[in-house]
XYZ file of C-alpha atoms in Angstrom:
154
model
C 10.047 25.173 -34.029
C 11.318 22.162 -35.922
C 9.435 18.895 -36.207
C 11.695 17.340 -33.564
C 10.938 20.127 -31.121
C 7.176 19.977 -31.594
C 5.300 18.518 -28.703
C 3.778 15.161 -29.510
C 0.284 14.784 -28.084
C -0.674 11.179 -27.357
C -3.749 9.809 -29.073
C -6.934 8.970 -27.141
C -6.145 5.284 -27.606
C -2.658 5.747 -26.145
C -4.157 7.576 -23.162
C -6.696 4.770 -22.635
C -3.951 2.149 -22.803
C -1.858 4.113 -20.324
C -4.877 4.399 -18.006
C -5.346 0.632 -18.170
C -1.647 0.049 -17.447
C -1.729 2.390 -14.460
C -4.794 0.704 -12.969
C -3.246 -2.752 -13.448
C -0.038 -1.574 -11.810
C -2.050 -0.142 -8.899
C -3.833 -3.475 -8.363
C -0.520 -5.351 -8.519
C 0.999 -3.011 -5.923
C -2.037 -3.406 -3.669
C -1.807 -7.207 -3.977
C 1.860 -7.095 -2.956
C 0.978 -4.990 0.082
C -1.680 -7.497 1.181
C 0.752 -10.380 0.647
C 3.310 -8.673 2.896
C 0.729 -8.512 5.698
C -0.301 -12.139 5.143
C 3.320 -13.302 5.309
C 3.994 -11.392 8.536
C 0.769 -12.753 10.059
C 1.694 -16.313 9.056
C 5.127 -15.819 10.612
C 3.543 -14.713 13.889
C 1.244 -17.744 13.905
C 4.268 -19.957 13.180
C 6.231 -18.400 16.040
C 3.371 -18.959 18.480
C 2.997 -22.556 17.251
C 6.754 -23.094 17.641
C 6.561 -21.663 21.144
C 3.856 -24.170 22.107
C 5.746 -27.042 20.493
C 9.187 -26.190 21.912
C 7.946 -24.848 25.249
C 11.190 -22.898 25.513
C 10.651 -19.141 25.936
C 14.320 -18.436 25.135
C 13.681 -19.701 21.600
C 11.420 -16.676 21.199
C 14.400 -14.310 21.281
C 15.759 -15.147 17.796
C 12.283 -15.906 16.447
C 11.055 -12.585 17.802
C 13.979 -10.795 16.175
C 13.006 -12.301 12.837
C 9.393 -11.325 13.449
C 10.293 -7.732 14.310
C 12.502 -7.451 11.221
C 9.759 -8.863 8.970
C 7.196 -6.497 10.485
C 9.540 -3.521 10.038
C 10.007 -4.484 6.382
C 6.229 -4.846 6.033
C 5.765 -1.344 7.431
C 8.392 0.037 5.032
C 6.788 -1.737 2.059
C 3.339 -0.452 3.009
C 4.541 3.156 3.345
C 6.392 2.888 0.035
C 3.312 1.459 -1.659
C 1.117 4.221 -0.219
C 3.436 6.804 -1.761
C 3.280 4.934 -5.072
C -0.520 4.753 -4.815
C -0.748 8.532 -4.417
C 1.493 9.048 -7.458
C -0.514 6.512 -9.464
C -3.846 8.077 -8.546
C -2.537 11.544 -9.443
C -1.403 10.216 -12.819
C -4.676 8.329 -13.309
C -6.605 11.511 -12.499
C -4.577 13.434 -15.087
C -5.213 10.736 -17.718
C -8.940 10.781 -16.941
C -8.965 14.552 -17.372
C -7.189 14.255 -20.732
C -9.814 11.696 -21.760
C -12.490 14.208 -20.692
C -13.998 11.857 -18.119
C -14.445 14.484 -15.406
C -17.705 15.935 -16.670
C -20.212 17.650 -14.354
C -22.529 14.639 -14.117
C -19.915 11.907 -14.522
C -17.006 11.516 -12.083
C -17.313 15.186 -11.134
C -16.559 14.468 -7.474
C -13.325 12.591 -8.229
C -10.332 14.523 -6.930
C -6.627 13.744 -7.002
C -5.316 12.308 -3.712
C -3.720 14.381 -0.989
C 0.083 14.197 -0.765
C 1.501 11.501 1.523
C 2.057 12.475 5.143
C 2.851 10.356 8.179
C 0.139 12.130 10.202
C -2.364 10.970 7.561
C -1.686 7.409 8.681
C -3.628 8.046 11.859
C -6.537 9.908 10.253
C -9.279 7.370 10.947
C -11.837 9.408 8.972
C -9.911 8.676 5.785
C -8.496 5.174 5.743
C -7.296 3.852 2.397
C -6.198 0.221 2.262
C -2.469 0.949 2.751
C -3.243 2.872 5.951
C -5.295 -0.053 7.256
C -2.491 -2.461 6.349
C 0.097 -0.237 7.997
C -1.929 -0.157 11.206
C -2.237 -3.970 11.042
C 1.561 -4.278 10.759
C 1.995 -1.972 13.740
C -0.527 -3.986 15.776
C 1.233 -7.258 14.856
C 4.532 -5.700 15.913
C 3.044 -4.682 19.281
C 1.284 -8.031 19.758
C 4.483 -9.968 19.046
C 6.423 -7.797 21.470
C 3.851 -8.208 24.245
C 3.576 -11.964 23.626
C 7.336 -12.468 23.744
C 7.698 -10.259 26.813
C 4.980 -12.161 28.677
C 6.481 -15.553 27.751
C 10.011 -14.507 28.755
C 8.878 -13.144 32.127
C 6.516 -15.960 33.056
């Protein structure tokens, strides 16, 4: 094996820096997911306020379309971020192992996450933040639909 073909093993400091980067990236992704939910919620509040102000149920048709699109995007973002979170946590777990942090009395119960599955979204025994946020988006979607339907038929 030549020097170029030899496998370069990262130093402990490089592994620690990478661990820090991965955790920061995870927190940034989680913040973006929360912001998506806040924006969709604010849009729903704005639509309801506009409905009271305009008192014209037909105005809810285009506003509702915008709301449904925003909620669908929020759901897509949340699912995407959950997949990223699983990848990040798997990588973080690997880095922690390389740093020898998984000792019998220290972090010995820490396991890598399960792969992403849609059925896992509805597992209420295990609810990570993205699953909670996804359910909130779905509930906002349903609430907006029911609200608009009631206003259009009343």
